[in-house]
PDB file of C-alpha atoms and ligand atoms in Angstrom:
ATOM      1  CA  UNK C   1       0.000   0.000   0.000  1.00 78.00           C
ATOM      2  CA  UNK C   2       1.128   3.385  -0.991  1.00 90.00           C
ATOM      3  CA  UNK C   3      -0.437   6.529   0.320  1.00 95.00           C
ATOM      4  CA  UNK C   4       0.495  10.276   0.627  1.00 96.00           C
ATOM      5  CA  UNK C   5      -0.457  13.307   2.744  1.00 97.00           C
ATOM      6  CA  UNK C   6       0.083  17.239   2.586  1.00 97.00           C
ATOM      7  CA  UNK C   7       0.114  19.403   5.428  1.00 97.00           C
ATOM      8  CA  UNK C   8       0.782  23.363   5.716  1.00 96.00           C
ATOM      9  CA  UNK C   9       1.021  25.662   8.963  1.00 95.00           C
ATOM     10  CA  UNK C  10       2.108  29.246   9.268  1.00 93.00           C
ATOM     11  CA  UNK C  11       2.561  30.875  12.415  1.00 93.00           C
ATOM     12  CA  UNK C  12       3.554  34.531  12.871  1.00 92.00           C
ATOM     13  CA  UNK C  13       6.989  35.895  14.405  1.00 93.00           C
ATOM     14  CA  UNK C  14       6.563  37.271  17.807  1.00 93.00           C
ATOM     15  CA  UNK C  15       9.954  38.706  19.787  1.00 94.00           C
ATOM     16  CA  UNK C  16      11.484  36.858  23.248  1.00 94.00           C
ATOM     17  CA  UNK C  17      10.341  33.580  21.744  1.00 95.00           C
ATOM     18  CA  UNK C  18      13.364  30.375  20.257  1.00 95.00           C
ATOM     19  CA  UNK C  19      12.990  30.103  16.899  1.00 95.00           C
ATOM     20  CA  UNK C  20      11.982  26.033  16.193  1.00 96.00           C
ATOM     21  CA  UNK C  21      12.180  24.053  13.011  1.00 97.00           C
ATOM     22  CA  UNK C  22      12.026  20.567  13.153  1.00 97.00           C
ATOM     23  CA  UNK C  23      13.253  20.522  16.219  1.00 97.00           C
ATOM     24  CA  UNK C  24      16.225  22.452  15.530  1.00 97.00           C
ATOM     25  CA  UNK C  25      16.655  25.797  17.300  1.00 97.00           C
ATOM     26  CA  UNK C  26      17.664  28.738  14.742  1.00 96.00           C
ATOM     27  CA  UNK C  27      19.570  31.847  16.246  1.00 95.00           C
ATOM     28  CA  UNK C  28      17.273  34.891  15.006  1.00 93.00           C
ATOM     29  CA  UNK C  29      15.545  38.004  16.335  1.00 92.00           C
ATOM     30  CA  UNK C  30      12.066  36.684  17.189  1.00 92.00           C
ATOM     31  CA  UNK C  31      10.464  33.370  17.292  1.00 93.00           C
ATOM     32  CA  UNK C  32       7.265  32.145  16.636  1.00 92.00           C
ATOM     33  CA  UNK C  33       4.247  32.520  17.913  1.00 92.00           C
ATOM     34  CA  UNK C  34       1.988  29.900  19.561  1.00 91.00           C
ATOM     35  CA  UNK C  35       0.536  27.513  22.293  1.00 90.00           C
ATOM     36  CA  UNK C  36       3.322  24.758  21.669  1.00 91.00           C
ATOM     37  CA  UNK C  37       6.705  25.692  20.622  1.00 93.00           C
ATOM     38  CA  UNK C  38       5.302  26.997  17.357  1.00 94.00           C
ATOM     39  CA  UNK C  39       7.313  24.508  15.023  1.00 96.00           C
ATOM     40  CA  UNK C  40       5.861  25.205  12.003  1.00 96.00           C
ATOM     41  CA  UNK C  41       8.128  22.796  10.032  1.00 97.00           C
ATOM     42  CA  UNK C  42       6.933  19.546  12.519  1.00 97.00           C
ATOM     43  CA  UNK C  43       2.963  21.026  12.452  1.00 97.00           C
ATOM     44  CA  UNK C  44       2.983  20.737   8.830  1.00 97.00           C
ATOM     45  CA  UNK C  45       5.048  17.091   8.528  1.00 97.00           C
ATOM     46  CA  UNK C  46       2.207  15.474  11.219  1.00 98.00           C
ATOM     47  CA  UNK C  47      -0.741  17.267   9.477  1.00 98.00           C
ATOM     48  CA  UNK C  48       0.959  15.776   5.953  1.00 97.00           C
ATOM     49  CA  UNK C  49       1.421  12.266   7.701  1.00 98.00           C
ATOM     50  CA  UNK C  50      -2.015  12.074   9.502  1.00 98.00           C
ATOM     51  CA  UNK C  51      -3.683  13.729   5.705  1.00 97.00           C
ATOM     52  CA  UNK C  52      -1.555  10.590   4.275  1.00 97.00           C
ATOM     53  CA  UNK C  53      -3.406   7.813   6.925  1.00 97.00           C
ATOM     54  CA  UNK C  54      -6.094   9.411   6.518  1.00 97.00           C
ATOM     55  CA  UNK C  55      -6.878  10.600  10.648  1.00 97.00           C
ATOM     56  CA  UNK C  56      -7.828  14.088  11.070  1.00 97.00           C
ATOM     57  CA  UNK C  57      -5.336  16.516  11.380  1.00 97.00           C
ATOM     58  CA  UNK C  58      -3.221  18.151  14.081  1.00 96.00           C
ATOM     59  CA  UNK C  59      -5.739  19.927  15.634  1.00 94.00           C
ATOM     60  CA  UNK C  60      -7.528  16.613  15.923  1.00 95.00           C
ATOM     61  CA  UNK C  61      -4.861  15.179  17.945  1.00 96.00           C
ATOM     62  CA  UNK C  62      -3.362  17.908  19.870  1.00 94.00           C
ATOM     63  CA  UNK C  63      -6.519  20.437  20.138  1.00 91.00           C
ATOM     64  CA  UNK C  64      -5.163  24.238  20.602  1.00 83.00           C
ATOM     65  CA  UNK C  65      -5.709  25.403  23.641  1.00 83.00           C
ATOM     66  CA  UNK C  66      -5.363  22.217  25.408  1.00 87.00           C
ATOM     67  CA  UNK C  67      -3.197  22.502  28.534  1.00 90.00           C
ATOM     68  CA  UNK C  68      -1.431  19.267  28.310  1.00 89.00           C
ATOM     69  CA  UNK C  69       0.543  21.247  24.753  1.00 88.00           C
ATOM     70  CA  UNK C  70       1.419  24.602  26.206  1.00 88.00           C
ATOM     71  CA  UNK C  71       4.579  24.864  25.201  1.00 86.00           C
ATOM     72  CA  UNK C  72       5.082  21.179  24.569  1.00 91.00           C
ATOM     73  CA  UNK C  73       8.108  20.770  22.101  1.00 94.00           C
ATOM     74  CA  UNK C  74       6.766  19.460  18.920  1.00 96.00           C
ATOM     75  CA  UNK C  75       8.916  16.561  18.065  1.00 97.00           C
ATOM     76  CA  UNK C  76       7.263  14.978  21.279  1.00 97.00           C
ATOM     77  CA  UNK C  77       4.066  15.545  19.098  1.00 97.00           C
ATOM     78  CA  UNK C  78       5.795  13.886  15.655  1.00 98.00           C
ATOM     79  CA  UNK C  79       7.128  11.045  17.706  1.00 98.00           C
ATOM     80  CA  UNK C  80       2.975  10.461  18.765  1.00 97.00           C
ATOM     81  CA  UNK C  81       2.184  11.023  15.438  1.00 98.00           C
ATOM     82  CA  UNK C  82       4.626   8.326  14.408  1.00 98.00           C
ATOM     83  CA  UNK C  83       3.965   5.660  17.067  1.00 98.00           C
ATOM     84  CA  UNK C  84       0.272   6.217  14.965  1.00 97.00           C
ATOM     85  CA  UNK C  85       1.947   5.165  11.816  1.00 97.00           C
ATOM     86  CA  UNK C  86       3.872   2.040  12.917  1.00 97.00           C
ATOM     87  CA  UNK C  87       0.935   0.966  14.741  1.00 97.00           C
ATOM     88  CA  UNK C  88      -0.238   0.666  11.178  1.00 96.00           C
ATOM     89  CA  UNK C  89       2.393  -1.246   9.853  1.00 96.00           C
ATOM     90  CA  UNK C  90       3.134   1.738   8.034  1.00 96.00           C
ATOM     91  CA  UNK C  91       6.503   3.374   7.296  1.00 96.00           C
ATOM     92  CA  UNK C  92       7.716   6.757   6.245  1.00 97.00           C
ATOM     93  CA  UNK C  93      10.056   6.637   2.250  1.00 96.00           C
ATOM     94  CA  UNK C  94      10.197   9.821   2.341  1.00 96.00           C
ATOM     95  CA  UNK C  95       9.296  13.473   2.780  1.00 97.00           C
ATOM     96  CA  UNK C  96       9.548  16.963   0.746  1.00 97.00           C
ATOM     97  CA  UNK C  97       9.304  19.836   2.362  1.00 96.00           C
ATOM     98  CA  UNK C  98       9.030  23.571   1.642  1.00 96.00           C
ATOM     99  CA  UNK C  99       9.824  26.471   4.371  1.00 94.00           C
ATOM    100  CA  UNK C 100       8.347  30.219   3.129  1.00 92.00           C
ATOM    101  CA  UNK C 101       9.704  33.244   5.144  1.00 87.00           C
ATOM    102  CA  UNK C 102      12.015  36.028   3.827  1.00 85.00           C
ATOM    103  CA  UNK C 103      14.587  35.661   7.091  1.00 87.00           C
ATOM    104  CA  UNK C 104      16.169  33.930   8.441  1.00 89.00           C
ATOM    105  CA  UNK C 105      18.442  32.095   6.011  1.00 90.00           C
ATOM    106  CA  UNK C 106      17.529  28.141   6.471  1.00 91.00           C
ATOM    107  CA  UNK C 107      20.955  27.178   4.369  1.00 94.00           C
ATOM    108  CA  UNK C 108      22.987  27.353   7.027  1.00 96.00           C
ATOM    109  CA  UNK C 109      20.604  25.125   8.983  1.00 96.00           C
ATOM    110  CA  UNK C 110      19.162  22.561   6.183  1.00 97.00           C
ATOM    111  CA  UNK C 111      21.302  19.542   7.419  1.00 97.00           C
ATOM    112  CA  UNK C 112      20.656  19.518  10.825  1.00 98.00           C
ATOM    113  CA  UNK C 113      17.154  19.997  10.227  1.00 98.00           C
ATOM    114  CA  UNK C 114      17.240  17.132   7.704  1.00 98.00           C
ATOM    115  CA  UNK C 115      19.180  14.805  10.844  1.00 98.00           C
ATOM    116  CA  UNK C 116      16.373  15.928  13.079  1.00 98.00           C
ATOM    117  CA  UNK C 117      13.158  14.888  11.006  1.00 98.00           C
ATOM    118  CA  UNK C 118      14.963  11.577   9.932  1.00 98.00           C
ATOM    119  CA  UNK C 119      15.902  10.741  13.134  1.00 98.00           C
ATOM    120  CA  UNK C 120      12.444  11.388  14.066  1.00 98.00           C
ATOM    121  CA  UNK C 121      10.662   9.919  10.969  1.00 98.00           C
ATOM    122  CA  UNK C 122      12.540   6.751  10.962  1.00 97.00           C
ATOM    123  CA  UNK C 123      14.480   7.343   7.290  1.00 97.00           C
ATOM    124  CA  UNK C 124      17.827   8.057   6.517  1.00 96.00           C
ATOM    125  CA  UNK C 125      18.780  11.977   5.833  1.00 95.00           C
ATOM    126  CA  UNK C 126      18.906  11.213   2.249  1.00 96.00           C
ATOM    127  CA  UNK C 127      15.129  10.562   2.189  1.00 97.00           C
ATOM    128  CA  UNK C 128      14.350  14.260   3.798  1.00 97.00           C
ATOM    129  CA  UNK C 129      14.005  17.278   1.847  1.00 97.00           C
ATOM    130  CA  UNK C 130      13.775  20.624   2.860  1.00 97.00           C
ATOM    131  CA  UNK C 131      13.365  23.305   0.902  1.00 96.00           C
ATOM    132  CA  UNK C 132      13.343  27.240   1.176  1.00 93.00           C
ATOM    133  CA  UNK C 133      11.585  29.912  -0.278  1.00 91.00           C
ATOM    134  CA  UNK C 134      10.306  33.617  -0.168  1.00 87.00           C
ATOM    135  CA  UNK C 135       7.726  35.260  -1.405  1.00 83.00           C
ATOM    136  CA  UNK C 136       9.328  38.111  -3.013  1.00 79.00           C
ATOM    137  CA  UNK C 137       8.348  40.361  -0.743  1.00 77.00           C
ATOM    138  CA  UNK C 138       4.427  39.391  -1.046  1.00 79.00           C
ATOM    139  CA  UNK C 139       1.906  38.314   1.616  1.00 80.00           C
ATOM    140  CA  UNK C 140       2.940  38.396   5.732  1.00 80.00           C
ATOM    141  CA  UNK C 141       5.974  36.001   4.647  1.00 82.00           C
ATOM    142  CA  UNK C 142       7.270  37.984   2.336  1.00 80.00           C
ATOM    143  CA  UNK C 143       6.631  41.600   4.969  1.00 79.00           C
ATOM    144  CA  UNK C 144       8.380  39.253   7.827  1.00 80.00           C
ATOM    145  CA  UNK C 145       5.590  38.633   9.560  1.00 80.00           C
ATOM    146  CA  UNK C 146       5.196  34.809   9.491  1.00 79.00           C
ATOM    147  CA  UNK C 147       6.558  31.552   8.324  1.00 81.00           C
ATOM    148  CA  UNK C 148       4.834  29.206   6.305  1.00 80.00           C
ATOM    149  CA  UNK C 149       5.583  25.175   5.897  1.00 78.00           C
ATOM    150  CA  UNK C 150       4.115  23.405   3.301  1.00 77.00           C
ATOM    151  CA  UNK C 151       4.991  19.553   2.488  1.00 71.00           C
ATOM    152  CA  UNK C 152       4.609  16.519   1.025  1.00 67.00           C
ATOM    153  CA  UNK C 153       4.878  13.673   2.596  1.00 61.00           C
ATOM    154  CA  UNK C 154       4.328  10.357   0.431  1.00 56.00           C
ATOM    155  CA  UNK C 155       5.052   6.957  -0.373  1.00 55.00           C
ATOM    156  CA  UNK C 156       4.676   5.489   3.008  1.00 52.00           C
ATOM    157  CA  UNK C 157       4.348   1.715   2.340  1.00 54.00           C
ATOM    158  CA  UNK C 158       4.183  -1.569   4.477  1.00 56.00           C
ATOM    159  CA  UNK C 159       6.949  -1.324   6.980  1.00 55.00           C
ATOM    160  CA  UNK C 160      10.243  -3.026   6.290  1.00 44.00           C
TER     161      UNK C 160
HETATM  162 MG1   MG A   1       0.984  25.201  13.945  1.00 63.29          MG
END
C-alpha cells in the first residue's frame, strides 16, 4: 500500500520567543508565535502524515488550547504522530518539504534539520528534503511577519 499526505502551517513571528524548526533551534531576532513551541516545520510534517493515513489533522490530535501542549516541544508531538503510523504497519520513504519566510536564512541550517526529522521519521537523511523559499516580498511572509511550511509527505508503504 502506498499513500500520501500534505500538510501546511504558518505561524507569525513574535519577539522573546526560540525560533523552532524541526526541532532544531535557529539563532534569530524573534520566534514564533503559539501555544506549543510553534514549530511550524513539525505542524505541517504530522498534518501531511495524519492527511496521508487518513486521521484528522493536528488539531484533531493535539486540540489548541489544550493545557497538556502549552509549550510542549513538537517533536514529542511527531514522535505520537509516528507511534500512529507504525501501529499501522506503516513506514515513512520519504518526505519533501518547503519552508516560506524572507529571514532567516535556512541554508545554514538545512542539514541539521534534515538529521532531526529523519531521526524522528525513521528514514535516513537522504530521504528528507527541505526546501526554502520567499515570497518576493508578497503576503505576511514575504513583509516578515510569518513563516509558512508546506509539504509533502508520500510513499509510506508496508513497513520493512
Ligand atoms: Mg501550527
Amino acid at each position: 500500500m502506498i499513500r500520501a499526505g500534505t500538510g501546511f502551517d504558518a505561524h507569525r513571528f513574535e519577539q522573546g520567543r526560540p525560533l523552532i524548526l524541526g526541532g532544531v533551534t535557529i539563532p534569530h531576532s524573534a520566534g514564533l508565535a503559539g501555544h506549543s513551541d510553534a514549530d511550524v516545520l513539525c505542524h505541517a510534517i504530522m498534518d501531511a502524515l495524519l492527511g496521508a493515513v487518513a486521521d484528522g489533522d493536528i488539531g484533531t490530535h493535539f486540540p489548541p488550547g489544550d493545557e497538556r501542549y502549552r509549550d510542549v516541544r513538537s517533536t514529542e508531538l511527531v514522535e505520537q504522530v509516528m507511534q500512529g503510523i507504525w501501529a499501522r504497519g506503516l513506514r515513512v520513504v520519504n518526505l519533501d518539504s518547503v519552508v516560506v519566510a524572507e529571514r532567516p536564512r535556512l541554508l545554514p541550517h538545512r542539514e541539521a534539520i534534515r538529521a532531526s526529522m529523519a531521526s524522528l521519521l525513521g528514514v535516513g537523511p537522504g530521504c528528507i528534503s527541505v526546501k526554502a523559499t520567499t515570497t518576493e516580498g508578497l503576503g505576511p511572509e514575504g513583509r516578515g511577519e510569518s513563516r509558512g511550511c508546506r509539504n509533502r509527505f508520500s510513499r509510506p508503504g508496508p513497513r520493512a
